[in-house]
Coordinates of C-alpha atoms and ligand atoms in Angstrom, one line a residue:
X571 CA -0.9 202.6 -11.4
X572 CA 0.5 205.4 -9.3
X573 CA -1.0 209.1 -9.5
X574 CA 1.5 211.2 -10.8
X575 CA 1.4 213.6 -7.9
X576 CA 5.0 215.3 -7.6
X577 CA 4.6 218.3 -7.4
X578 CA 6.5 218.8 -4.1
X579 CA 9.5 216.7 -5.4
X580 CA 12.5 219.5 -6.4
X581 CA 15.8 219.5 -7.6
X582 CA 18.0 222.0 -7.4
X583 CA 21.3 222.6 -9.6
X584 CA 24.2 225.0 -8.0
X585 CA 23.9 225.6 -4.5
X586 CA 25.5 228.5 -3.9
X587 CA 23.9 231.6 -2.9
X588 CA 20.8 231.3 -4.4
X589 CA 20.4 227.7 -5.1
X590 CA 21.0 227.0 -1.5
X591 CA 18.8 229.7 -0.1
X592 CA 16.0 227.9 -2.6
X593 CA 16.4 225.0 -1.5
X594 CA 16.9 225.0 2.1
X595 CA 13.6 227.3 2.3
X596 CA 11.6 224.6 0.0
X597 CA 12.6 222.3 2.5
X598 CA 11.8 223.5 5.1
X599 CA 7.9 224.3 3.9
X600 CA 7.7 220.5 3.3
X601 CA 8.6 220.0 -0.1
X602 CA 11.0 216.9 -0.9
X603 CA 14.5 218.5 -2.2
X604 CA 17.6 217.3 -3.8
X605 CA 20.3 219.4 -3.8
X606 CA 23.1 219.2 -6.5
X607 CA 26.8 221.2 -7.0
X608 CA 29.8 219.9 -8.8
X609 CA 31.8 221.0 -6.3
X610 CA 32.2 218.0 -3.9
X611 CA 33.5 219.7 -0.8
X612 CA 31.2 222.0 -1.0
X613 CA 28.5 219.0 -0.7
X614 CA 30.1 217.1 2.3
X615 CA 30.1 220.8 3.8
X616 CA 26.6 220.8 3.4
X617 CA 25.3 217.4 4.2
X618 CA 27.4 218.3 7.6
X619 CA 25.2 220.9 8.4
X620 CA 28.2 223.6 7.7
X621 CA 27.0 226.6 5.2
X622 CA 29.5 227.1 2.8
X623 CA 28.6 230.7 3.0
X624 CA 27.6 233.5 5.4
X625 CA 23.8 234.1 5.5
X626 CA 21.5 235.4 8.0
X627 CA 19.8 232.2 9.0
X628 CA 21.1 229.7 7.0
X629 CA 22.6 227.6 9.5
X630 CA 19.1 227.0 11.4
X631 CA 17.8 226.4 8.1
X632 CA 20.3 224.2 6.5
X633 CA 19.8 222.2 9.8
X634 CA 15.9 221.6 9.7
X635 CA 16.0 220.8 6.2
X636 CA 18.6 217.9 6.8
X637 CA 16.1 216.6 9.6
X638 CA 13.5 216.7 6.7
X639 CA 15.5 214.8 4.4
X640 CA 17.5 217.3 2.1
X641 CA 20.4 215.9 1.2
X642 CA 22.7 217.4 -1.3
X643 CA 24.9 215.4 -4.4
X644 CA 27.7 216.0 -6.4
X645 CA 26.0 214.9 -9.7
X646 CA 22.7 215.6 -10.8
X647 CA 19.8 213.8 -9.4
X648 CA 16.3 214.9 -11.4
X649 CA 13.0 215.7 -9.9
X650 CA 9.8 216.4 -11.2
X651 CA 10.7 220.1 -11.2
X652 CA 14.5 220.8 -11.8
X653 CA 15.8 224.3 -10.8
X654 CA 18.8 225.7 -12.7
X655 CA 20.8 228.0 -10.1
X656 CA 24.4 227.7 -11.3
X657 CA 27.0 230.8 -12.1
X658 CA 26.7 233.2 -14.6
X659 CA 30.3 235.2 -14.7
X660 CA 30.8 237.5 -17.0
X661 CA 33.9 239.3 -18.1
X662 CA 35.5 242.9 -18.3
X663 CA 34.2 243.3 -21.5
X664 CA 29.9 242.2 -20.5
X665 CA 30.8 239.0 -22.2
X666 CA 29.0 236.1 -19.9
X667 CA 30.3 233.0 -19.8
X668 CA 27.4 230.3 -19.8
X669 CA 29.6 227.6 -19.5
X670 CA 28.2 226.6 -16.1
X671 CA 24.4 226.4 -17.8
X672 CA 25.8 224.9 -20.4
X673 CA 27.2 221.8 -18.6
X674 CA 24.2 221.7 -16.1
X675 CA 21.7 221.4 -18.6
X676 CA 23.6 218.8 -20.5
X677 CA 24.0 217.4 -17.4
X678 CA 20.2 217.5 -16.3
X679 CA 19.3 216.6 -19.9
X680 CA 21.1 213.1 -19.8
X681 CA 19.5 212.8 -16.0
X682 CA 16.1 212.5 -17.0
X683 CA 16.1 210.5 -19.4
X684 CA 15.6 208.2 -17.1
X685 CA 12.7 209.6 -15.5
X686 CA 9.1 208.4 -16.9
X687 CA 6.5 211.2 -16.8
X688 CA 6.7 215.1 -17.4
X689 CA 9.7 216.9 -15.7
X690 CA 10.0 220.6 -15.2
X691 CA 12.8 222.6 -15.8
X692 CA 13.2 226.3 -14.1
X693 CA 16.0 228.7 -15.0
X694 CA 16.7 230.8 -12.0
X695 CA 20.2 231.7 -13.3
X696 CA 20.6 235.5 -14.7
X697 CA 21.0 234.7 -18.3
X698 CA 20.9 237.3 -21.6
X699 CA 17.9 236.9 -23.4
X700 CA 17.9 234.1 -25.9
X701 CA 19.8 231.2 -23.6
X702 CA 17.1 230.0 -21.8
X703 CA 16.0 228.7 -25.3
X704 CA 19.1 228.4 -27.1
X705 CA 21.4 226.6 -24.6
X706 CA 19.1 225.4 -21.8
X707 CA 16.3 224.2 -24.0
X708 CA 18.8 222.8 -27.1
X709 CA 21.4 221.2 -24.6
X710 CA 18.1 218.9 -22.6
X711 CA 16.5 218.4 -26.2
X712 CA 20.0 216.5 -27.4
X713 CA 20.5 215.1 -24.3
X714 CA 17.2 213.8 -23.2
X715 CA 15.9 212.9 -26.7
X716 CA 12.9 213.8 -25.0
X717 CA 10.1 216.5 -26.8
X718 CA 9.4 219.7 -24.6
X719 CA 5.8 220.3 -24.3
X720 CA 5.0 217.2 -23.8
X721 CA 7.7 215.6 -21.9
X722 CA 9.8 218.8 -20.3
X723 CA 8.7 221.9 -19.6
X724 CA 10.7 225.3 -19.4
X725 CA 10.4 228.5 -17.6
X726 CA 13.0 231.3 -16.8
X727 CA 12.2 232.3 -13.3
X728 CA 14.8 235.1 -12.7
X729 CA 15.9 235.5 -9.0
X730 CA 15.6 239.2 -7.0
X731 CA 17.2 237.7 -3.8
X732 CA 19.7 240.0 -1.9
X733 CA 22.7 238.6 -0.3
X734 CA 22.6 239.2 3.7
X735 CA 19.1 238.6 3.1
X736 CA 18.6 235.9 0.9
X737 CA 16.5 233.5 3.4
X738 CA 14.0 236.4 4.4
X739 CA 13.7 237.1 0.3
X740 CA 13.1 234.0 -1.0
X741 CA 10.3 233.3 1.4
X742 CA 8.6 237.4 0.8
X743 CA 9.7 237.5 -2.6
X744 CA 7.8 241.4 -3.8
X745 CA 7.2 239.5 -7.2
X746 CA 7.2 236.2 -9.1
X747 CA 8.4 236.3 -12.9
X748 CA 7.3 233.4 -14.7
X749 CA 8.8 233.4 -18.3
X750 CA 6.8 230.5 -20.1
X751 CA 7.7 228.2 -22.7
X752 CA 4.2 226.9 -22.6
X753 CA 0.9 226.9 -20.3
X754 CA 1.5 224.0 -18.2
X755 CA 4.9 224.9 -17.9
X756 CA 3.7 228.1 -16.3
X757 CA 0.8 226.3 -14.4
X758 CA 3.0 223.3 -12.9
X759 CA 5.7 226.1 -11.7
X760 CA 3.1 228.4 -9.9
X761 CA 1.2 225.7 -8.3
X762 CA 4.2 225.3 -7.2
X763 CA 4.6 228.9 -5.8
X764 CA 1.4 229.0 -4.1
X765 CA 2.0 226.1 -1.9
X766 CA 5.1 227.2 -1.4
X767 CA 3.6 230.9 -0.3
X768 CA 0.9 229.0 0.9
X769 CA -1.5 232.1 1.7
X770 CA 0.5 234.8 0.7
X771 CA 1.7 234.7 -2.8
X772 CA 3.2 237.2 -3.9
X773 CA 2.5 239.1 -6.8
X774 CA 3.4 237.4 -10.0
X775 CA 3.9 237.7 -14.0
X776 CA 3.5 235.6 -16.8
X777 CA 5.2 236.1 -19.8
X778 CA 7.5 234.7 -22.4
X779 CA 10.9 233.8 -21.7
X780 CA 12.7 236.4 -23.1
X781 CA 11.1 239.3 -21.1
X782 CA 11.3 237.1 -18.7
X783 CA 15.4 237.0 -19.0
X784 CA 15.5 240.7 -19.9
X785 CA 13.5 241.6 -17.1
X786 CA 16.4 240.2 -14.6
X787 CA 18.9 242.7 -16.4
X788 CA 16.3 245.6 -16.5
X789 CA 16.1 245.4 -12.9
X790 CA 19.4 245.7 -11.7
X791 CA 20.1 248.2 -14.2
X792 CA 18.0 250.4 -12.6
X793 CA 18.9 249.9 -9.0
X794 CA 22.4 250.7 -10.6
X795 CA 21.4 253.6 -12.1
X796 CA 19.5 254.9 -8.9
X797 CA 22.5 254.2 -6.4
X798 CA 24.7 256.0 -9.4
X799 CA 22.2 258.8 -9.5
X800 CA 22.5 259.4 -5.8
X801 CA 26.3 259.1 -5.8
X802 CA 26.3 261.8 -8.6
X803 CA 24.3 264.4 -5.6
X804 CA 26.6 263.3 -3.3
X805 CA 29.5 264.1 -4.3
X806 CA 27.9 267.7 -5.3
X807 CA 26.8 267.4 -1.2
X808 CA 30.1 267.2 -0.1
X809 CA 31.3 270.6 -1.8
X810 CA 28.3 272.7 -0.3
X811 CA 28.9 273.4 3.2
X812 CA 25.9 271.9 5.6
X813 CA 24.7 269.8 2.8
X814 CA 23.9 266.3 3.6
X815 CA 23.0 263.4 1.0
X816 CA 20.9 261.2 3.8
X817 CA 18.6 264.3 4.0
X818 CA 18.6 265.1 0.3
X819 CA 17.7 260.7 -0.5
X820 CA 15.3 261.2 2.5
X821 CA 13.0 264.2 0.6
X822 CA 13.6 262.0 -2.6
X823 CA 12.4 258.7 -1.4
X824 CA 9.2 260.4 0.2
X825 CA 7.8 261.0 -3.7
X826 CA 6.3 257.6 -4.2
X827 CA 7.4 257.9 -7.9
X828 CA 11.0 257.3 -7.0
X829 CA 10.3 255.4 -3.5
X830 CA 13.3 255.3 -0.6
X831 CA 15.4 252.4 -1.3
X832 CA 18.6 252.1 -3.2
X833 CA 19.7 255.9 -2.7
X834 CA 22.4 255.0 -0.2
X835 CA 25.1 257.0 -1.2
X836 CA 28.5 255.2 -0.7
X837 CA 31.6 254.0 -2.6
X838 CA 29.7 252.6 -5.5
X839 CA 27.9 249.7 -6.3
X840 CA 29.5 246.6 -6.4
X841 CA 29.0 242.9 -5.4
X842 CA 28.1 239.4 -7.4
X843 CA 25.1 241.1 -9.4
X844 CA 25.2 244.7 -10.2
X845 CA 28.8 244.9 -12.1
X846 CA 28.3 241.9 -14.1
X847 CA 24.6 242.5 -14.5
X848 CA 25.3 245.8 -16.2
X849 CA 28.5 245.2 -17.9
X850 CA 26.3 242.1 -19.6
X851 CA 23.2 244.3 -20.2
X852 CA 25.8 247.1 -21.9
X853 CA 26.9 244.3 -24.1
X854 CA 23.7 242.8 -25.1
X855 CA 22.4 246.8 -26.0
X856 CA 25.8 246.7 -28.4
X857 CA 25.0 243.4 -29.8
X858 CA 22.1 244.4 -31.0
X859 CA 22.9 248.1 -32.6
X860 CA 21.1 250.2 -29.8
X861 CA 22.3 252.9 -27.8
X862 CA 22.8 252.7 -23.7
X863 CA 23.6 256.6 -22.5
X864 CA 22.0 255.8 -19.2
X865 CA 23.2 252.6 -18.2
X866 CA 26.9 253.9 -19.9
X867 CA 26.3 256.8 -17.6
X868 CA 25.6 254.8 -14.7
X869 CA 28.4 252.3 -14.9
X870 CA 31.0 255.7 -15.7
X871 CA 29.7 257.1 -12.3
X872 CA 30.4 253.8 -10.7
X873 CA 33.6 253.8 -12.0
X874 CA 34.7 257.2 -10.7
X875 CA 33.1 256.9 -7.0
X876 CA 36.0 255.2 -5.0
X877 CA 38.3 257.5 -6.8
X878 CA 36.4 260.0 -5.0
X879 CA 37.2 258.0 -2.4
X880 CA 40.6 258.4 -3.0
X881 CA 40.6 261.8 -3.6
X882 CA 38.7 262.5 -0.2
X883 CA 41.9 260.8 1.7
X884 CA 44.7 262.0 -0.3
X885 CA 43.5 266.0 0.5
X886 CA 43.4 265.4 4.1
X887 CA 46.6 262.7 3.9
X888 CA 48.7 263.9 1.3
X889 CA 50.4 261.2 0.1
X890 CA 49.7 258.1 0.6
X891 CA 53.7 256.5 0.9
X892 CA 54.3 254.6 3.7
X893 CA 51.0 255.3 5.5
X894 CA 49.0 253.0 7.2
X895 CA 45.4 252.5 5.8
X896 CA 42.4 250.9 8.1
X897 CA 40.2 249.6 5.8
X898 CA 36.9 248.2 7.9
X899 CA 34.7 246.3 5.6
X900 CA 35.3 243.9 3.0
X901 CA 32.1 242.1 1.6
X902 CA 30.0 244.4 -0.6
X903 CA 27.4 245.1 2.1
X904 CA 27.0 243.5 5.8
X905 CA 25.7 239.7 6.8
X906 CA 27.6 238.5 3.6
X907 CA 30.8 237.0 2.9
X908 CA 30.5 237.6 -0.6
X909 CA 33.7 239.5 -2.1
X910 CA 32.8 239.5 -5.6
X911 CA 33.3 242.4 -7.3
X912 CA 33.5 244.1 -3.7
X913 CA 34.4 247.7 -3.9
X914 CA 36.6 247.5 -0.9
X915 CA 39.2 245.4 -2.7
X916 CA 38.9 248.2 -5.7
X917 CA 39.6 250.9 -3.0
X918 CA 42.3 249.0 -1.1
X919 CA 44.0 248.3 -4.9
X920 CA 43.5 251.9 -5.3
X921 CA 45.5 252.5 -2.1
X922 CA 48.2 250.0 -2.3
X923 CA 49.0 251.6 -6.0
X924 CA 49.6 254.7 -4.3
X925 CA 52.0 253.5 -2.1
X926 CA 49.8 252.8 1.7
X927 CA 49.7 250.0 3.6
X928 CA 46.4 248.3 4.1
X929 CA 45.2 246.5 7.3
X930 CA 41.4 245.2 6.6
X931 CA 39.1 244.1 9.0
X932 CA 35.9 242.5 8.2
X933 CA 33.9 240.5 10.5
X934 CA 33.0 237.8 8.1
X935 CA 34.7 237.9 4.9
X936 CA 38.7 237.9 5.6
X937 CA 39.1 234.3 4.0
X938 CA 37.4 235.5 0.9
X939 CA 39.5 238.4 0.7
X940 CA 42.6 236.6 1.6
X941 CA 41.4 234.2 -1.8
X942 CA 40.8 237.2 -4.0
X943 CA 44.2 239.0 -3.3
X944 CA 46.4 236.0 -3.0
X945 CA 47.2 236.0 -6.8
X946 CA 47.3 240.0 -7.3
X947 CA 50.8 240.7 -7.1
X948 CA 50.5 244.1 -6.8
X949 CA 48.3 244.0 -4.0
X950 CA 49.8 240.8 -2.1
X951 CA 52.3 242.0 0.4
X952 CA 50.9 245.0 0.8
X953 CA 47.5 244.0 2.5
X954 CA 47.1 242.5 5.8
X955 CA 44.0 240.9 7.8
X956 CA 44.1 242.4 11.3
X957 CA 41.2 239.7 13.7
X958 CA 39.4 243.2 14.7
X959 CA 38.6 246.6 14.5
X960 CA 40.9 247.4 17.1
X961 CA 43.7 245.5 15.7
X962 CA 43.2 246.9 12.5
X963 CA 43.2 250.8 13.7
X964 CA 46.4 250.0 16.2
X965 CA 48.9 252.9 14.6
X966 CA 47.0 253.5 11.4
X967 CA 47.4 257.0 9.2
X968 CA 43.9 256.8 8.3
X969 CA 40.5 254.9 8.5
X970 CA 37.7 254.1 5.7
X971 CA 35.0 252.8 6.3
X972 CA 33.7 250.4 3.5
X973 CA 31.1 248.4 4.3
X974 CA 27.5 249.6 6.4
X975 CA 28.4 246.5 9.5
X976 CA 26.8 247.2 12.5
X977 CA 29.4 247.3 14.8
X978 CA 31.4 249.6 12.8
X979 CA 28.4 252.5 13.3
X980 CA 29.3 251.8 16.7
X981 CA 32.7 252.9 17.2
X982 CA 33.6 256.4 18.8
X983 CA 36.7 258.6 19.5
X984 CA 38.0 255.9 22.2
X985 CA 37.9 253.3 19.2
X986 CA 39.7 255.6 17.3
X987 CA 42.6 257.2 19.5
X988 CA 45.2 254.0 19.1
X989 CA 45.3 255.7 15.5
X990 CA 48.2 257.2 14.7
X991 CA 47.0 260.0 13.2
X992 CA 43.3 261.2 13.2
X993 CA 41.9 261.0 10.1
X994 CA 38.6 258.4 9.0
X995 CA 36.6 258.5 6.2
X996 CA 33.3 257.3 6.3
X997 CA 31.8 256.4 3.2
X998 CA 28.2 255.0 4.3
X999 CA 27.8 257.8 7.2
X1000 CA 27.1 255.1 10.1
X1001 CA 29.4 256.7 12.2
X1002 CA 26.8 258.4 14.6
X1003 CA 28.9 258.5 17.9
X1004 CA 28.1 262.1 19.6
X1005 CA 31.9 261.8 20.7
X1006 CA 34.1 262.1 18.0
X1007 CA 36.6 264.6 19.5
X1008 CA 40.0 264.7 18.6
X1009 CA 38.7 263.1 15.1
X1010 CA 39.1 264.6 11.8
X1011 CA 35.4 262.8 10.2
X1012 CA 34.7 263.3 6.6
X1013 CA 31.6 261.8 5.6
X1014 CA 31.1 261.1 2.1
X1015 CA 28.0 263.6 1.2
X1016 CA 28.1 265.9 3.6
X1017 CA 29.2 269.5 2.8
X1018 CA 32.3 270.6 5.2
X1019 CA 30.4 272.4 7.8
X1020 CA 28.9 268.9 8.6
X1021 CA 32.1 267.4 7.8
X1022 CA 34.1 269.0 10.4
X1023 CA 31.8 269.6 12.8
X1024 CA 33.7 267.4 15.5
X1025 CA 37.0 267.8 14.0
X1026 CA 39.8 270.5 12.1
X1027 CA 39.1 271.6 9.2
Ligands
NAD1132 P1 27.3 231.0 -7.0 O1 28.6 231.1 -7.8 O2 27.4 231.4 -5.5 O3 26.9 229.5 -7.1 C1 26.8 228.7 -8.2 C2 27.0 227.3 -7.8 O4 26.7 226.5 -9.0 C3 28.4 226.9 -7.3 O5 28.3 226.3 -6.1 C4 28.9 226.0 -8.4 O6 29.8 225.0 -7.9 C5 27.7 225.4 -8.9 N1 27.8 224.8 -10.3 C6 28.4 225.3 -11.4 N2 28.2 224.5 -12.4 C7 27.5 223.4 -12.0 C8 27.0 222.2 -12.6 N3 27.2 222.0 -13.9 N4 26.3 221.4 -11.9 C9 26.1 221.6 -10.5 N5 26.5 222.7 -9.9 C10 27.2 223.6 -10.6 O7 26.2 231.8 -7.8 P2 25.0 232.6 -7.1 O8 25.5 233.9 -6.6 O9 24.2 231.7 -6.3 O10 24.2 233.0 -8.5 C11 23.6 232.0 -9.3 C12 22.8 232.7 -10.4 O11 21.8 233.5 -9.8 C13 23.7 233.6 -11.2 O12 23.2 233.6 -12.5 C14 23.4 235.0 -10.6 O13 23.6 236.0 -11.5 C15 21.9 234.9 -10.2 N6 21.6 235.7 -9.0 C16 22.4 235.8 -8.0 C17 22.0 236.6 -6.9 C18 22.9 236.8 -5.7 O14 22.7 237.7 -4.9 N7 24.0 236.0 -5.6 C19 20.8 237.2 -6.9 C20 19.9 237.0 -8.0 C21 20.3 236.2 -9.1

């Protein structure tokens, strides 16, 4: 009889940004991958060698793992280890909707049945503490008919990827959670891992599931909190002349207590994790009768910032009726084309409400955006999509500058003089042009001496 010896045979479940990243990067280390998604286009897409998404080399990727024999399926096609990557929405209220889990599992339940031997099952999906054993575990019991422990294994493995770098993060992961149901469930998935780090595995944790799920929400409440923390001093920056939030997050960040990243001061947070990350984690503190004054405090904060934003344009504008807004940057940060929850769109709602005009720019994200707004009535109309910076600043009142892209730190006065009046807000402080005459620069976080250095005050 045949050795069971799969180890390196992998199914993966949802392949959008972090299923895909997974599975391309197994791939391409030499493990045998099936990718699965409901959504059929986006599987043609995929076999075709086409990202359905913007990522930092995915493309070269996707196209060495198709030469190794990844091919992706719009139903569910087990493995010996089965990794759960589907959507975890959540609503205004922190309410998340585990439908997608739900149907997954069921789905990879009635899949392996058919399969003979031991199969692994790995939640990579954000998910409140409980459903990993609840739904995931419940819905592949009924399913399968088959007994975990002996037959399936669990573990919640939650993901710490960041978009515009998900490729580089799942390969240099800093850590490895492994929430166990059992031991071999635990030992099959980090064998696993260290052929898959081959020499350098990361750090890693075992625990039980549920820290393992609360650890997910933990984390990104406290990058929250730290980017809401820095916000708070940045907008105290801005009203003490020669004050400047980059220095102030510089002298932080040297005390290796707090450490440097995640005190970018900008517009506030946003983008597919943080909001609904929070808003769930809020939720789950109120479910269970316990009090949340630091993450309220953070998500209040975030709340306020591009109303600061606001404020920042409407002193130097007046009012906003019938001006013409540049808006460069859509996605939540640069090298994605992720819009969700983008605090761009907030700002450009923001805007429109008040009566400007908005032309965006973004270099990678316009069809996103065009999706998002195209069924907000009081935005549609109001917004257009210019195809470049220069198109986009061509007789504009004013320019903000939303998201940290490259080639937007790049611009200088010349960029700027087709405005028709002079006025740009930069929220990220990546304009670093030495010309900027004849522009009036305010730079979220820095005190007015700073601010108007180049320009009137
Ligand atoms: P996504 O929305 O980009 O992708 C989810 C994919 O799952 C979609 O392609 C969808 O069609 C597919 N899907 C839904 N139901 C399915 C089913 N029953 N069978 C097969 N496919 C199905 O989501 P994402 O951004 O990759 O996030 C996935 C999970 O990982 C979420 O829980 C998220 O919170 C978490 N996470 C995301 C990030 C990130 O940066 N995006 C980082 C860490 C963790």
């Amino acid at each position: 009889m045949k050795k069971e010896n799969r180890g390196n045979e992998v199914t993966v479940v949802g392949l959008g940004y972090v299923g895909l990243s997974l599975a391309v990067c197994l791939a391409n280390r030499g493990f045998r991958v099936v990718g699965c998604d409901l959504d059929s286009e986006k599987v043609e897409r995929i076999n075709r060698g086409k990202p359905p998404i913007y990522e930092p080399h995915l493309k070269n990727f996707l196209h060495n793992s198709l030469k190794k024999g990844f091919r992706a399926f719009a139903s569910i096609v087990p493995s010996y280890i089965n990794f759960i990557a589907v959507g975890t929405p959540c609503d205004e209220r922190g309410k998340v909707d585990l439908s997608q889990v739900q149907k997954a599992s069921e789905e990879l339940g009635y899949s392996i049945t058919k399969r003979n031997g031991y199969s692994l099952v790995v939640v990579k999906s954000t998910v409140p503490p409980g459903t990993t054993e609840n739904v995931v575990k419940r819905a592949i019991e009924t399913l399968s008919g088959k007994k975990f422990g002996e037959e399936v294994g669990l573990v919640m493995n939650p993901e710490f990827l960041r978009e515009g770098s998900s490729i580089e993060d799942t390969l240099n992961p800093d850590r490895v959670i492994i929430g166990e149901y059992d031991k071999r469930s635990g030992d099959t998935l980090l064998k696993l891992y260290r052929i898959f780090y081959s020499g350098k595995m990361p750090q890693f944790l075992r625990t039980n599931i549920v820290n393992a799920e609360l650890i997910k929400y933990a984390n990104n409440a406290f990058l929250a909190t730290k980017v809401s923390f820095i916000n708070m001093i940045a907008n105290l920056c801005q009203k003490i002349p020669a004050a400047n939030v980059d220095v102030v997050a510089k002298g932080i960040g040297m005390d290796r207590r707090i450490g440097k990243q995640f005190l970018r001061a900008g517009p506030g947070w946003s983008g597919s994790c943080l909001p609904k990350d929070t808003r769930a984690l809020k939720s789950i503190f109120s479910d269970a009768g316990v009090e949340s004054p630091v993450l309220d405090g953070a998500i209040r904060m975030n709340e306020l910032q591009p109303l600061k934003v606001l404020e920042l344009i409407k002193t130097s504008l007046g009012t906003l009726k019938g001006k013409r807004v540049a808006v460069l940057g859509l996605s939540f940060k640069p090298n994605t084309d992720d819009v969700r929850d983008s605090v761009s769109i907030k700002l450009i709602k923001l805007l429109v409400e008040k009566g400007a005009e908005v032309c965006a720019y973004d270099p990678v994200a316009i069809e996103n955006a065009k999706m998002t707004v195209q069924n907000q009535n009081n935005v549609h109309g109001r917004i257009h999509f210019a195809s470049s910076v220069g198109a986009a600043l061509e007789d504009a009142d004013c320019c903000v500058v939303v998201t940290e892209w490259e080639e937007f730190g790049r611009l200088d006065a010349k960029d700027f003089s087709r405005m028709r009046n002079n006025l740009v807000v930069d929220t990220r402080r990546i304009l670093n042009s030495s010309d900027f005459d004849g522009v009036k620069l305010i730079s979220v976080g820095v005190g007015s001496m700073d601010t108007f250095a180049k320009g009137e005050n």
